[in-house]
Structures are given as structure tokens and as C-alpha cells.
Amino acid sequence: MAAEPDGEYTIRIQAFMAALGVVPFSGSLLAGTLGPATTVVVGDETGTVVATAHGYLAHNSHSAYHRYAWGGLVAVAQSQRGRGLGNYINARMIVSVVRDLHATHIYELVSASNLPSRRMVESCGLRRDPAVVCGVATLGDGARFTR
């Protein structure tokens, strides 16, 4: 896990995410210094990061959703894809937010057109809730946040 916001390991995690098209959060958020959070990482035998996922309690204590965790930032190295590592790292993140952060619920936001991510999330037991709607506003000519 990322432990220090500006530490070398956190910087490696951020670089890994960015290289795979996942816009990383700040080191402070990844390390959990701004609030309850977990960043899970799988490395290969040389210590190279090959998969990541992150979860945190996104809502403050005054919200009815304060025990709901947001999960995402799942990234898997190209060389490791097709082996179930995305499912594994996502499941580890879910376990961590429930066990370590005491979340009662978790949600992940996945584009309707992103079928691999939808399958990954569903394989971890999460289901689409048609009653919940989410949107993000960006500049029309701006780059996307994720693939």
C-alpha cells in the first residue's frame, strides 16, 4: 500500500496508473492522509507494480452515505491482462474498504460502454442499480479522465 504521500512507492503507483490511462489521485489521497482510504497493489517478483486499485470513504460524517466507499483506479499491466488480475485486485480493494475502513457499502462508477470493467466489477459481486444516476461534466474539447 502507498504509505507516504510523496514517497517513491506512491510516485511509482501514480506513474503506473498514468501510463495505463488511469488518472491517478494525489499522493495524499492514495496514502490515506486526507481521510480513510486504501490503495492495494500487486507487484511481480522484481517488485514492479503490475496492478492497482483504490478505495476511500468519499462522504463526510454528516452524510447519510458516510459509510459508503467509492472504489476504482483499477489498472493492470498489459503483460498481465487476461489472467484475472483485474478481478483479483478489485476484490482485494473491496475487502480492504470493508475490513479496514469499515464501509457498509461500496460503489464503483463504470461507463456503460466499458464492458471489460463492467464484467470485472460484476465478477466481484457488485450490481448495477438503475435507481442511482451519476454524471460528470467536462469541457467539450477536453480529454477524457479515463479510457
XYZ file of N, CA, C and O in Angstrom:
588
model
N 0.827 -1.188 0.000
C 0.000 0.000 0.000
C 0.873 1.253 0.000
O 1.970 1.240 0.535
N 0.338 2.290 -0.588
C 1.014 3.581 -0.535
C 0.982 4.073 0.907
O -0.062 4.063 1.537
N 2.121 4.466 1.446
C 2.181 4.878 2.849
C 2.518 6.353 3.011
O 2.055 6.994 3.945
N 3.323 6.884 2.132
C 3.758 8.283 2.235
C 3.300 9.038 0.989
O 3.565 8.596 -0.123
N 2.629 10.179 1.159
C 2.100 10.906 0.006
C 3.136 11.243 -1.066
O 2.826 11.184 -2.253
N 4.338 11.585 -0.648
C 5.380 11.957 -1.605
C 6.463 10.899 -1.708
O 7.533 11.155 -2.260
N 6.194 9.724 -1.179
C 7.189 8.662 -1.178
C 7.420 8.064 -2.556
O 6.575 8.146 -3.454
N 8.564 7.450 -2.727
C 8.955 6.860 -4.009
C 7.957 5.795 -4.451
O 7.616 5.702 -5.631
N 7.441 5.001 -3.516
C 6.487 3.947 -3.866
C 5.174 4.548 -4.370
O 4.613 4.091 -5.362
N 4.695 5.603 -3.715
C 3.478 6.278 -4.151
C 3.666 6.864 -5.540
O 2.780 6.752 -6.398
N 4.808 7.449 -5.790
C 5.102 8.025 -7.102
C 5.121 6.932 -8.170
O 4.611 7.113 -9.279
N 5.663 5.757 -7.844
C 5.658 4.629 -8.787
C 4.230 4.174 -9.088
O 3.895 3.847 -10.228
N 3.386 4.151 -8.063
C 1.981 3.757 -8.248
C 1.281 4.763 -9.168
O 0.577 4.391 -10.109
N 1.492 6.041 -8.922
C 0.879 7.077 -9.750
C 1.365 6.987 -11.199
O 0.570 7.114 -12.136
N 2.645 6.776 -11.396
C 3.199 6.659 -12.749
C 2.616 5.443 -13.467
O 2.301 5.507 -14.659
N 2.469 4.339 -12.749
C 1.885 3.129 -13.324
C 0.459 3.403 -13.788
O 0.084 3.078 -14.918
N -0.356 4.003 -12.914
C -1.728 4.322 -13.279
C -1.769 5.222 -14.507
O -2.520 4.964 -15.456
N -0.990 6.282 -14.484
C -0.992 7.245 -15.582
C -0.577 6.595 -16.903
O -1.167 6.875 -17.947
N 0.409 5.714 -16.857
C 0.877 5.041 -18.075
C -0.211 4.164 -18.691
O -0.210 3.927 -19.900
N -1.148 3.713 -17.861
C -2.231 2.849 -18.352
C -3.519 3.625 -18.620
O -4.566 3.032 -18.857
N -3.453 4.951 -18.579
C -4.614 5.762 -18.909
C -5.572 6.001 -17.769
O -6.684 6.484 -17.970
N -5.168 5.681 -16.535
C -5.985 5.946 -15.353
C -5.398 7.171 -14.670
O -4.247 7.142 -14.232
N -6.160 8.247 -14.613
C -5.647 9.467 -13.988
C -5.560 9.224 -12.482
O -6.564 8.985 -11.820
N -4.338 9.239 -11.931
C -4.176 8.915 -10.504
C -4.603 10.063 -9.603
O -4.571 11.221 -9.989
N -4.994 9.708 -8.389
C -5.282 10.698 -7.360
C -3.972 11.233 -6.802
O -2.895 10.703 -7.064
N -4.084 12.250 -5.968
C -2.901 12.806 -5.311
C -2.302 11.753 -4.386
O -2.986 10.823 -3.935
N -1.032 11.911 -4.079
C -0.363 11.009 -3.155
C -1.024 11.011 -1.793
O -1.125 9.982 -1.125
N -1.517 12.173 -1.369
C -2.186 12.273 -0.068
C -3.449 11.430 -0.019
O -3.723 10.770 0.981
N -4.213 11.428 -1.096
C -5.431 10.619 -1.125
C -5.095 9.136 -1.237
O -5.682 8.305 -0.543
N -4.119 8.796 -2.083
C -3.738 7.387 -2.228
C -3.204 6.805 -0.922
O -3.442 5.642 -0.613
N -2.472 7.610 -0.159
C -1.874 7.136 1.097
C -2.841 7.214 2.277
O -2.531 6.724 3.363
N -3.986 7.852 2.085
C -4.968 7.928 3.160
C -4.689 8.993 4.197
O -5.210 8.928 5.307
N -3.899 10.009 3.857
C -3.627 11.068 4.833
C -4.729 12.124 4.866
O -4.769 12.922 5.793
N -5.624 12.123 3.871
C -6.728 13.087 3.841
C -8.023 12.503 4.385
O -8.999 13.219 4.553
N -8.032 11.221 4.637
C -9.217 10.546 5.138
C -9.068 9.054 4.914
O -8.105 8.594 4.300
N -10.015 8.278 5.413
C -9.923 6.823 5.306
C -9.843 6.356 3.855
O -10.734 6.626 3.055
N -8.746 5.685 3.521
C -8.518 5.226 2.150
C -7.613 4.005 2.149
O -6.881 3.761 3.114
N -7.675 3.275 1.054
C -6.799 2.131 0.863
C -6.379 2.066 -0.598
O -7.203 2.281 -1.489
N -5.126 1.841 -0.830
C -4.615 1.606 -2.178
C -3.931 0.251 -2.148
O -2.980 0.061 -1.390
N -4.453 -0.682 -2.919
C -3.875 -2.019 -2.946
C -3.064 -2.190 -4.222
O -3.415 -1.648 -5.268
N -1.963 -2.907 -4.088
C -1.011 -3.050 -5.186
C -0.546 -4.498 -5.259
O -0.327 -5.130 -4.225
N -0.388 -4.988 -6.478
C 0.251 -6.281 -6.709
C 1.517 -5.997 -7.506
O 1.498 -5.241 -8.481
N 2.622 -6.600 -7.066
C 3.887 -6.466 -7.774
C 4.354 -7.821 -8.267
O 3.921 -8.859 -7.760
N 5.223 -7.793 -9.248
C 5.787 -9.056 -9.727
C 7.002 -9.426 -8.872
O 7.292 -8.782 -7.864
N 7.718 -10.466 -9.272
C 8.836 -10.951 -8.462
C 9.977 -9.946 -8.329
O 10.788 -10.046 -7.414
N 10.008 -8.935 -9.203
C 11.052 -7.912 -9.110
C 10.595 -6.679 -8.334
O 11.364 -5.741 -8.162
N 9.330 -6.678 -7.919
C 8.800 -5.521 -7.198
C 8.152 -4.493 -8.101
O 7.697 -3.452 -7.629
N 8.087 -4.777 -9.393
C 7.438 -3.867 -10.330
C 5.927 -3.927 -10.136
O 5.351 -5.014 -10.044
N 5.285 -2.784 -10.083
C 3.836 -2.720 -9.925
C 3.183 -3.284 -11.179
O 3.500 -2.874 -12.300
N 2.255 -4.241 -10.994
C 1.540 -4.825 -12.137
C 0.030 -4.660 -12.030
O -0.684 -4.912 -12.999
N -0.475 -4.236 -10.867
C -1.912 -3.992 -10.718
C -2.158 -3.101 -9.513
O -1.446 -3.185 -8.511
N -3.159 -2.241 -9.631
C -3.542 -1.353 -8.529
C -5.057 -1.198 -8.483
O -5.747 -1.397 -9.483
N -5.552 -0.814 -7.326
C -6.934 -0.391 -7.138
C -6.969 0.486 -5.891
O -6.108 0.375 -5.019
N -7.952 1.337 -5.816
C -8.036 2.286 -4.705
C -9.483 2.395 -4.244
O -10.412 2.330 -5.045
N -9.669 2.582 -2.950
C -10.992 2.828 -2.401
C -10.895 3.804 -1.250
O -9.876 3.861 -0.562
N -11.931 4.590 -1.061
C -11.935 5.516 0.070
C -13.353 5.871 0.461
O -14.296 5.665 -0.302
N -13.500 6.374 1.667
C -14.789 6.846 2.152
C -14.943 8.286 1.667
O -14.340 9.206 2.206
N -15.748 8.445 0.635
C -15.827 9.721 -0.077
C -16.764 10.741 0.567
O -16.725 11.916 0.215
N -17.595 10.312 1.492
C -18.619 11.190 2.044
C -18.298 11.542 3.497
O -17.843 10.697 4.258
N -18.570 12.776 3.879
C -18.238 13.206 5.238
C -19.226 12.657 6.265
O -20.260 12.087 5.920
N -18.912 12.851 7.520
C -19.675 12.250 8.615
C -21.106 12.775 8.709
O -21.937 12.162 9.363
N -21.430 13.876 8.058
C -22.779 14.439 8.091
C -23.677 13.849 7.007
O -24.880 14.079 6.999
N -23.087 13.086 6.109
C -23.838 12.498 5.001
C -24.460 11.170 5.414
O -23.879 10.406 6.186
N -25.617 10.890 4.866
C -26.249 9.582 5.090
C -25.403 8.465 4.478
O -25.582 7.296 4.818
N -24.482 8.816 3.604
C -23.634 7.840 2.904
C -22.218 7.772 3.473
O -21.307 7.275 2.823
N -22.016 8.251 4.681
C -20.654 8.349 5.223
C -19.958 7.000 5.380
O -18.735 6.962 5.461
N -20.654 5.892 5.382
C -20.009 4.570 5.465
C -19.950 3.895 4.095
O -19.624 2.732 3.987
N -20.287 4.635 3.033
C -20.213 4.107 1.671
C -18.819 4.408 1.119
O -18.360 5.549 1.189
N -18.200 3.414 0.561
C -16.876 3.595 -0.046
C -17.008 3.703 -1.560
O -17.864 3.059 -2.169
N -16.173 4.521 -2.132
C -16.016 4.583 -3.588
C -14.805 3.742 -3.928
O -13.776 3.811 -3.250
N -14.886 2.952 -4.986
C -13.753 2.154 -5.431
C -13.474 2.392 -6.896
O -14.376 2.670 -7.685
N -12.201 2.269 -7.245
C -11.828 2.453 -8.649
C -10.328 2.520 -8.813
O -9.572 1.958 -8.030
N -9.906 3.261 -9.834
C -8.498 3.398 -10.205
C -7.858 2.030 -10.436
O -6.677 1.828 -10.151
N -8.628 1.103 -10.952
C -8.104 -0.231 -11.231
C -7.248 -0.165 -12.491
O -7.689 0.337 -13.528
N -6.037 -0.643 -12.376
C -5.120 -0.678 -13.513
C -4.352 -1.993 -13.478
O -3.921 -2.433 -12.411
N -4.202 -2.608 -14.637
C -3.466 -3.871 -14.761
C -2.509 -3.742 -15.937
O -2.906 -3.305 -17.022
N -1.267 -4.118 -15.725
C -0.252 -4.065 -16.778
C -0.696 -4.878 -17.990
O -1.292 -5.948 -17.836
N -0.409 -4.357 -19.178
C -0.753 -5.063 -20.421
C -0.273 -6.508 -20.390
O -0.994 -7.411 -20.803
N 0.931 -6.724 -19.901
C 1.529 -8.065 -19.904
C 0.816 -9.040 -18.978
O 1.015 -10.248 -19.071
N -0.027 -8.521 -18.080
C -0.703 -9.363 -17.093
C -2.195 -9.532 -17.367
O -2.882 -10.221 -16.610
N -2.683 -8.929 -18.424
C -4.117 -8.975 -18.700
C -4.540 -10.362 -19.177
O -3.753 -11.113 -19.717
N -5.806 -10.675 -18.930
C -6.355 -11.962 -19.335
C -6.119 -13.071 -18.327
O -6.436 -14.226 -18.581
N -5.582 -12.738 -17.173
C -5.271 -13.725 -16.129
C -6.163 -13.592 -14.899
O -5.954 -14.270 -13.903
N -7.116 -12.673 -14.941
C -7.995 -12.461 -13.796
C -7.421 -11.529 -12.741
O -7.982 -11.396 -11.660
N -6.304 -10.869 -13.055
C -5.673 -9.995 -12.079
C -6.524 -8.755 -11.773
O -6.546 -8.276 -10.641
N -7.252 -8.257 -12.765
C -8.156 -7.127 -12.521
C -9.237 -7.504 -11.524
O -9.525 -6.755 -10.589
N -9.828 -8.693 -11.702
C -10.835 -9.173 -10.752
C -10.229 -9.301 -9.362
O -10.839 -8.930 -8.363
N -9.024 -9.852 -9.301
C -8.365 -10.076 -8.014
C -8.074 -8.756 -7.294
O -8.408 -8.602 -6.115
N -7.457 -7.797 -7.981
C -7.068 -6.551 -7.317
C -8.303 -5.745 -6.919
O -8.343 -5.116 -5.864
N -9.355 -5.800 -7.744
C -10.602 -5.121 -7.397
C -11.235 -5.769 -6.163
O -11.695 -5.074 -5.252
N -11.233 -7.093 -6.116
C -11.780 -7.804 -4.949
C -10.971 -7.501 -3.693
O -11.540 -7.311 -2.610
N -9.645 -7.422 -3.808
C -8.801 -7.082 -2.652
C -9.129 -5.687 -2.132
O -9.151 -5.444 -0.934
N -9.365 -4.745 -3.051
C -9.731 -3.390 -2.647
C -11.071 -3.409 -1.913
O -11.236 -2.764 -0.878
N -12.041 -4.171 -2.439
C -13.354 -4.258 -1.792
C -13.211 -4.832 -0.383
O -13.778 -4.307 0.575
N -12.444 -5.894 -0.246
C -12.213 -6.488 1.078
C -11.581 -5.457 2.011
O -11.974 -5.319 3.165
N -10.625 -4.699 1.507
C -9.927 -3.725 2.342
C -10.846 -2.594 2.805
O -10.778 -2.189 3.964
N -11.715 -2.074 1.929
C -12.581 -0.980 2.375
C -13.608 -1.468 3.395
O -13.968 -0.734 4.305
N -14.035 -2.724 3.263
C -14.992 -3.261 4.228
C -14.292 -3.604 5.541
O -14.720 -3.206 6.618
N -13.186 -4.332 5.452
C -12.479 -4.785 6.661
C -11.733 -3.654 7.365
O -11.862 -3.469 8.576
N -10.959 -2.881 6.614
C -10.077 -1.887 7.223
C -10.739 -0.523 7.434
O -10.423 0.183 8.396
N -11.632 -0.142 6.517
C -12.283 1.167 6.626
C -13.688 1.064 7.196
O -14.345 2.075 7.400
N -14.158 -0.147 7.417
C -15.474 -0.407 7.989
C -16.620 0.141 7.146
O -17.633 0.606 7.678
N -16.443 0.096 5.820
C -17.510 0.521 4.909
C -18.665 -0.473 4.980
O -18.451 -1.675 5.131
N -19.868 0.041 4.873
C -21.052 -0.827 4.834
C -21.491 -1.105 3.405
O -22.211 -2.071 3.152
N -21.075 -0.252 2.473
C -21.411 -0.377 1.061
C -20.192 0.060 0.246
O -19.339 0.797 0.749
N -20.181 -0.336 -1.009
C -19.165 0.169 -1.936
C -19.818 0.392 -3.288
O -20.721 -0.354 -3.680
N -19.381 1.439 -3.960
C -19.845 1.662 -5.325
C -18.650 1.982 -6.207
O -17.637 2.520 -5.766
N -18.767 1.571 -7.461
C -17.768 1.876 -8.476
C -18.512 2.456 -9.664
O -19.624 2.037 -9.964
N -17.925 3.421 -10.313
C -18.546 4.074 -11.453
C -17.863 3.580 -12.725
O -16.653 3.735 -12.882
N -18.657 2.983 -13.603
C -18.118 2.414 -14.835
C -18.991 2.878 -15.994
O -20.218 2.782 -15.923
N -18.353 3.339 -17.047
C -19.079 3.745 -18.242
C -19.847 2.560 -18.817
O -19.366 1.419 -18.819
N -21.048 2.817 -19.314
C -21.868 1.749 -19.906
C -21.157 1.083 -21.073
O -21.366 -0.096 -21.345
N -20.280 1.803 -21.746
C -19.583 1.239 -22.911
C -18.301 0.479 -22.548
O -17.705 -0.152 -23.403
N -17.893 0.514 -21.295
C -16.658 -0.142 -20.867
C -16.976 -1.569 -20.378
O -17.035 -1.834 -19.182
N -17.184 -2.472 -21.325
C -17.605 -3.833 -20.978
C -16.594 -4.603 -20.141
O -16.989 -5.303 -19.210
N -15.274 -4.523 -20.421
C -14.335 -5.252 -19.557
C -14.417 -4.819 -18.095
O -14.411 -5.655 -17.189
N -14.527 -3.512 -17.851
C -14.622 -3.029 -16.469
C -15.945 -3.420 -15.837
O -15.995 -3.772 -14.658
N -17.012 -3.380 -16.615
C -18.304 -3.801 -16.072
C -18.262 -5.268 -15.658
O -18.754 -5.635 -14.596
N -17.659 -6.119 -16.511
C -17.550 -7.543 -16.169
C -16.704 -7.740 -14.916
O -17.014 -8.573 -14.066
N -15.618 -6.977 -14.802
C -14.747 -7.083 -13.629
C -15.511 -6.730 -12.357
O -15.475 -7.469 -11.369
N -16.202 -5.604 -12.372
C -16.953 -5.154 -11.202
C -18.032 -6.171 -10.847
O -18.200 -6.532 -9.679
N -18.749 -6.656 -11.836
C -19.808 -7.631 -11.584
C -19.248 -8.952 -11.076
O -19.877 -9.619 -10.248
N -18.056 -9.333 -11.534
C -17.462 -10.587 -11.048
C -17.113 -10.500 -9.565
O -16.959 -11.527 -8.902
N -17.004 -9.284 -9.046
C -16.708 -9.082 -7.627
C -17.985 -8.943 -6.798
O -17.921 -8.628 -5.611
N -19.134 -9.163 -7.419
C -20.392 -9.171 -6.686
C -21.188 -7.881 -6.730
O -22.284 -7.820 -6.175
N -20.670 -6.833 -7.360
C -21.407 -5.584 -7.440
C -22.396 -5.654 -8.596
O -22.138 -6.317 -9.599
N -23.514 -4.976 -8.438
C -24.559 -4.977 -9.450
C -24.981 -3.556 -9.772
O -24.966 -2.683 -8.911
N -25.393 -3.353 -11.012
C -25.890 -2.059 -11.460
C -27.186 -1.745 -10.724
O -28.046 -2.611 -10.582
N -27.313 -0.511 -10.257
C -28.524 -0.064 -9.582
C -29.152 1.027 -10.439
O -28.656 2.153 -10.475
N -30.235 0.715 -11.157
C -30.837 1.710 -12.050
C -31.377 2.936 -11.316
O -31.623 3.964 -11.932
N -31.554 2.850 -10.010
C -32.052 3.992 -9.238
C -30.964 5.020 -8.963
O -31.249 6.137 -8.553
N -29.709 4.651 -9.189
C -28.588 5.552 -8.918
C -28.049 6.080 -10.244
O -27.703 5.312 -11.133
N -27.978 7.388 -10.341
C -27.505 8.025 -11.562
C -26.309 8.898 -11.203
O -26.289 9.557 -10.174
N -25.303 8.893 -12.067
C -24.110 9.705 -11.843
C -23.738 10.372 -13.150
O -23.900 9.799 -14.224
N -23.205 11.549 -13.048
C -22.741 12.248 -14.239
C -21.509 13.066 -13.922
O -21.273 13.434 -12.774
N -20.729 13.331 -14.947
C -19.536 14.151 -14.813
C -19.566 15.186 -15.923
O -19.819 14.855 -17.086
N -19.329 16.429 -15.579
C -19.299 17.499 -16.571
C -17.853 17.877 -16.859
O -17.062 18.074 -15.944
N -17.501 17.923 -18.136
C -16.163 18.337 -18.554
C -16.296 19.270 -19.752
O -17.364 19.348 -20.373
N -15.227 19.943 -20.088
C -15.219 20.774 -21.284
C -15.407 19.880 -22.503
O -14.856 18.771 -22.562
N -16.146 20.357 -23.484
C -16.439 19.563 -24.681
C -15.208 19.152 -25.448
O -15.172 18.070 -26.033
N -14.181 19.963 -25.445
C -12.975 19.626 -26.207
C -11.858 19.052 -25.333
O -10.765 18.825 -25.793
N -12.173 18.807 -24.068
C -11.168 18.289 -23.143
C -10.949 16.796 -23.291
O -11.789 16.075 -23.841
N -9.829 16.331 -22.815
C -9.521 14.891 -22.836
C -10.351 14.187 -21.780
O -10.744 14.774 -20.779
N -10.592 12.909 -22.002
C -11.325 12.107 -21.028
C -10.434 11.842 -19.820
O -9.217 11.830 -19.918
N -11.067 11.584 -18.659
C -10.316 11.249 -17.464
C -9.743 9.854 -17.544
O -8.699 9.557 -17.017
N -10.484 8.950 -18.152
C -10.042 7.560 -18.290
C -10.284 7.110 -19.722
O -10.881 7.830 -20.526
N -9.845 5.888 -20.001
C -10.034 5.369 -21.357
C -11.463 5.337 -21.703
O -12.396 5.095 -21.668
